[in-house]
XYZ file of C-alpha atoms in Angstrom:
319
model
C 106.541 -62.551 2.506
C 109.158 -65.012 4.262
C 109.915 -65.084 7.733
C 112.125 -62.464 9.026
C 115.714 -64.051 9.121
C 117.044 -60.481 10.507
C 115.613 -60.017 13.876
C 118.167 -58.809 16.335
C 120.726 -58.999 14.113
C 123.138 -55.906 13.219
C 123.160 -53.781 9.910
C 127.022 -52.706 9.329
C 127.357 -53.100 5.766
C 124.934 -54.820 2.472
C 128.015 -57.564 2.506
C 125.964 -58.878 5.608
C 123.079 -59.374 3.888
C 121.824 -61.879 1.600
C 119.596 -60.765 -1.609
C 116.939 -62.674 0.357
C 117.325 -60.333 3.194
C 117.333 -57.198 0.925
C 114.461 -58.450 -1.162
C 112.454 -58.850 2.437
C 113.803 -55.643 3.658
C 112.480 -53.496 0.856
C 108.879 -55.605 0.736
C 108.455 -54.463 4.539
C 109.554 -50.847 3.257
C 107.047 -50.880 0.274
C 104.275 -52.442 2.713
C 105.319 -49.944 5.757
C 104.963 -47.081 3.306
C 101.835 -47.796 2.432
C 100.009 -48.036 5.878
C 101.558 -44.659 6.408
C 100.297 -43.142 3.321
C 96.407 -44.325 4.226
C 97.722 -43.102 8.122
C 97.200 -46.054 9.388
C 98.912 -46.738 13.103
C 101.042 -49.286 13.080
C 103.516 -50.073 15.694
C 105.162 -52.966 16.540
C 108.226 -51.311 18.506
C 105.527 -50.127 20.968
C 108.035 -49.892 23.992
C 111.167 -49.839 22.206
C 113.794 -47.332 22.491
C 116.292 -46.347 20.430
C 119.922 -44.635 20.566
C 121.669 -42.788 17.634
C 124.817 -41.893 18.262
C 125.681 -38.567 16.474
C 129.629 -37.464 15.282
C 128.782 -36.173 12.244
C 125.924 -33.879 11.594
C 122.755 -34.610 9.712
C 119.341 -33.538 8.515
C 117.852 -37.153 7.163
C 119.895 -39.498 8.902
C 118.392 -37.980 11.919
C 114.965 -37.207 11.392
C 114.327 -39.757 9.392
C 115.039 -42.066 12.054
C 113.403 -40.048 15.548
C 110.375 -39.645 13.333
C 110.585 -43.546 12.319
C 110.971 -44.948 15.531
C 108.309 -42.825 16.919
C 105.244 -43.560 13.631
C 106.366 -47.249 14.758
C 105.521 -46.676 18.839
C 109.303 -46.358 20.229
C 111.863 -43.752 21.169
C 114.454 -42.174 19.858
C 117.241 -40.527 21.970
C 119.814 -37.952 20.419
C 122.822 -38.806 21.488
C 125.581 -36.588 20.835
C 129.883 -37.607 21.127
C 130.351 -34.190 22.712
C 127.778 -35.285 25.212
C 128.623 -39.298 25.838
C 131.329 -40.029 27.831
C 132.530 -41.490 24.091
C 133.829 -37.870 24.098
C 136.426 -38.123 27.340
C 137.856 -41.199 26.231
C 135.216 -43.616 27.517
C 136.152 -47.249 25.315
C 133.495 -47.986 23.040
C 133.357 -51.261 24.354
C 132.094 -50.050 27.738
C 129.584 -47.443 26.316
C 127.953 -50.399 24.251
C 127.810 -52.650 26.948
C 126.456 -49.868 29.097
C 123.950 -48.797 26.158
C 122.636 -52.654 25.468
C 121.101 -52.831 29.370
C 119.194 -49.243 28.401
C 118.277 -49.697 25.403
C 116.237 -51.592 22.253
C 118.955 -50.900 19.339
C 122.015 -48.229 18.573
C 121.768 -46.277 15.363
C 125.369 -44.350 15.216
C 126.576 -41.966 12.184
C 130.183 -41.336 12.780
C 133.823 -41.359 10.624
C 135.678 -45.143 11.274
C 133.836 -48.083 10.553
C 135.867 -49.180 12.696
C 134.404 -47.879 15.762
C 130.763 -49.082 14.391
C 132.039 -52.279 13.688
C 133.592 -51.961 17.248
C 130.814 -50.472 19.046
C 128.591 -54.165 16.927
C 130.787 -56.393 18.752
C 130.188 -55.262 22.515
C 126.995 -54.649 22.059
C 123.938 -57.390 22.808
C 121.226 -55.513 20.697
C 121.150 -54.139 17.051
C 123.514 -51.640 15.685
C 122.818 -50.020 12.645
C 125.371 -48.026 10.687
C 124.070 -44.607 10.185
C 127.243 -43.696 8.126
C 130.482 -43.803 8.425
C 133.586 -43.212 5.899
C 133.546 -46.650 3.947
C 129.545 -47.098 4.143
C 126.038 -45.999 3.706
C 123.732 -48.884 3.639
C 120.845 -47.083 4.816
C 120.643 -44.415 2.190
C 121.061 -47.167 -0.359
C 118.489 -49.340 1.248
C 115.602 -46.138 0.282
C 117.736 -45.842 -3.584
C 116.874 -49.099 -4.462
C 113.289 -48.500 -3.312
C 113.051 -45.614 -5.203
C 114.825 -47.121 -8.096
C 112.033 -50.307 -7.794
C 109.646 -47.744 -7.116
C 109.662 -46.164 -10.593
C 111.253 -48.736 -12.684
C 109.070 -51.592 -11.481
C 112.402 -53.966 -11.320
C 116.252 -53.884 -9.994
C 117.454 -56.854 -11.628
C 118.965 -56.240 -15.190
C 119.208 -52.407 -15.046
C 122.892 -50.625 -15.104
C 123.217 -47.745 -11.784
C 126.394 -45.234 -12.516
C 127.769 -43.345 -9.658
C 130.091 -40.708 -10.762
C 132.050 -38.289 -7.853
C 134.163 -39.762 -5.310
C 134.986 -43.209 -4.407
C 133.720 -42.722 -1.061
C 130.425 -44.511 1.228
C 128.580 -44.301 -1.443
C 130.449 -45.499 -4.091
C 130.813 -48.464 -2.202
C 127.322 -48.946 -0.635
C 125.725 -48.593 -3.959
C 127.918 -50.630 -5.425
C 127.401 -53.636 -2.588
C 123.122 -52.994 -3.229
C 123.867 -53.241 -6.488
C 125.463 -56.506 -6.971
C 123.494 -57.856 -4.920
C 120.204 -57.422 -6.350
C 121.291 -58.137 -9.755
C 122.180 -54.366 -11.439
C 125.409 -53.629 -13.386
C 127.314 -51.259 -11.855
C 129.752 -48.433 -13.080
C 131.686 -45.254 -11.621
C 133.932 -42.681 -13.073
C 136.138 -40.377 -10.568
C 139.173 -38.624 -11.327
C 142.947 -40.956 -10.645
C 143.243 -41.520 -6.553
C 139.439 -41.153 -6.212
C 138.028 -44.071 -7.513
C 136.542 -47.017 -4.707
C 138.424 -48.772 -2.755
C 140.503 -52.072 -4.285
C 139.449 -53.980 -1.663
C 136.440 -52.925 -1.183
C 135.438 -53.798 -5.503
C 136.653 -56.933 -4.695
C 135.198 -58.316 -2.629
C 131.863 -56.624 -5.032
C 133.269 -58.169 -7.415
C 132.698 -61.401 -6.436
C 129.278 -61.112 -5.804
C 128.905 -59.386 -8.887
C 130.336 -62.343 -10.782
C 128.181 -64.762 -8.819
C 124.272 -62.923 -9.943
C 125.877 -62.293 -13.033
C 126.285 -58.905 -13.373
C 129.431 -56.743 -14.278
C 131.228 -53.712 -12.445
C 133.322 -51.324 -14.279
C 135.699 -48.899 -12.276
C 136.930 -45.694 -15.222
C 138.534 -42.642 -14.799
C 135.944 -41.193 -17.597
C 132.585 -40.718 -17.078
C 130.898 -40.705 -20.434
C 131.808 -44.323 -20.667
C 130.517 -44.887 -16.920
C 127.134 -43.035 -18.242
C 126.852 -44.716 -21.527
C 123.433 -46.990 -20.783
C 123.014 -46.009 -17.751
C 119.346 -46.587 -16.456
C 120.136 -44.567 -12.959
C 122.867 -41.725 -12.784
C 123.677 -41.195 -9.384
C 126.263 -38.386 -7.548
C 127.608 -37.138 -4.943
C 129.142 -33.932 -3.707
C 132.711 -33.940 -3.938
C 134.389 -33.299 -0.767
C 132.558 -34.921 2.675
C 132.099 -34.087 6.068
C 135.933 -33.567 7.105
C 137.373 -32.817 4.227
C 136.619 -29.984 3.948
C 140.804 -28.817 3.333
C 140.574 -30.537 0.559
C 137.408 -28.671 -1.102
C 139.467 -26.176 -3.634
C 141.949 -29.236 -4.684
C 138.846 -31.070 -5.440
C 136.877 -28.324 -6.893
C 139.436 -28.495 -10.249
C 140.154 -32.843 -9.756
C 136.482 -33.074 -10.197
C 135.128 -30.044 -12.832
C 134.819 -32.583 -15.677
C 132.631 -34.937 -13.480
C 129.862 -33.263 -13.448
C 126.626 -34.342 -13.693
C 125.214 -32.009 -16.640
C 122.928 -32.249 -19.264
C 125.912 -33.185 -21.876
C 126.958 -35.956 -19.869
C 123.395 -37.236 -19.946
C 123.064 -37.721 -23.281
C 125.457 -40.859 -23.001
C 122.622 -41.946 -20.684
C 119.276 -43.910 -21.487
C 116.367 -41.965 -23.102
C 114.533 -42.811 -19.561
C 117.217 -42.897 -16.765
C 116.282 -41.430 -13.289
C 118.462 -38.935 -11.713
C 119.482 -39.540 -8.079
C 121.357 -37.857 -5.008
C 121.985 -38.971 -1.625
C 121.813 -34.904 -0.497
C 123.007 -32.348 0.863
C 123.284 -31.082 -2.996
C 125.771 -28.576 -4.053
C 124.111 -27.661 -7.289
C 126.221 -25.795 -9.693
C 128.839 -28.388 -8.356
C 128.273 -32.020 -8.810
C 124.965 -31.588 -10.756
C 123.834 -28.566 -12.668
C 120.174 -27.354 -11.690
C 118.567 -28.457 -14.661
C 119.437 -32.361 -13.677
C 118.737 -31.626 -10.208
C 115.403 -30.198 -10.803
C 114.345 -31.887 -13.897
C 111.827 -34.718 -15.175
C 114.600 -37.230 -14.458
C 115.085 -36.537 -11.398
C 113.517 -38.493 -7.991
C 115.129 -37.101 -5.817
C 112.467 -36.145 -3.399
C 110.993 -39.233 -3.966
C 114.771 -41.088 -2.434
C 114.771 -38.210 0.864
C 111.048 -39.669 1.450
C 112.672 -43.039 1.111
C 114.975 -42.796 4.061
C 112.017 -42.719 6.557
C 110.139 -45.977 5.325
C 113.081 -48.375 4.484
C 114.657 -47.377 7.898
C 111.350 -48.305 10.006
C 111.763 -51.286 7.341
C 115.046 -52.146 9.223
C 114.143 -51.591 12.647
C 111.542 -53.414 12.351
C 113.248 -56.384 11.038
C 115.771 -56.017 13.471
C 114.126 -54.565 17.119
C 110.865 -56.700 16.815
C 109.797 -59.844 18.230
C 107.811 -60.731 15.722
C 109.517 -63.584 13.618
C 107.729 -62.260 10.340
C 105.711 -59.614 9.555
C 102.986 -60.201 6.452
C 100.070 -57.846 6.720
């Protein structure tokens, strides 16, 4: 394994990481997962403390980070925005500098990407984006790990995302083209990925010899797909739009009829939580092509790799 080039850096989006750095994280995650499965103690972060700021509710993010830092020998502190002075108007810049004196890393799960970027600008310790409305890099590291475990490769595969052009659409698009995968996505007009993010990703896709397809036709997007992915139609903060979105996305449900166009051995992924009967049917999410629970477990291993790479004083990890 090559030397780690990520020590001390932030993880704000996968745009920030080279293909080689993502490969490093995936390979490290595989080795950490193997140690975990063999019940081997591996604690390179002994004595380290991760602060975890939550403005959005969470199951997988909180449990995987908290369990992960503990298993690596460190401690995780759950910091609700309601309990911090952030919730009473303290500037993010002040909070960042204060926490930098107490902690070895910060994970934040919030709404606005600019808040994560400002936190990283003023913090002197690594900042990890646990989710914003625009990006979800930690989830996509776990997704890439899962796809490679099952398919044996990433390069040359076609990854299709069906649904709202949200943080998952953005991060999957970036992660896919960085790793040499074709990316396709379908959503109703007005719900497609942000043009500025697509434009930036298209430059990477062109350099890597892969393609990005943005369409309003779910059948076109699914055609020949090796991996099909979806997410809820109304994310946190969009509850007031639930009824409207149910109507507009009704023809974008991932179901058996739609999947007839995918590759015969396609994989189905979902970042969870899922609304069975809405964005995906039970036949698909609970079927033989689904790897959602392997994917969910891999949040733990991918994030442990990320924390080790960013927060350890060691330069490389060759086991």
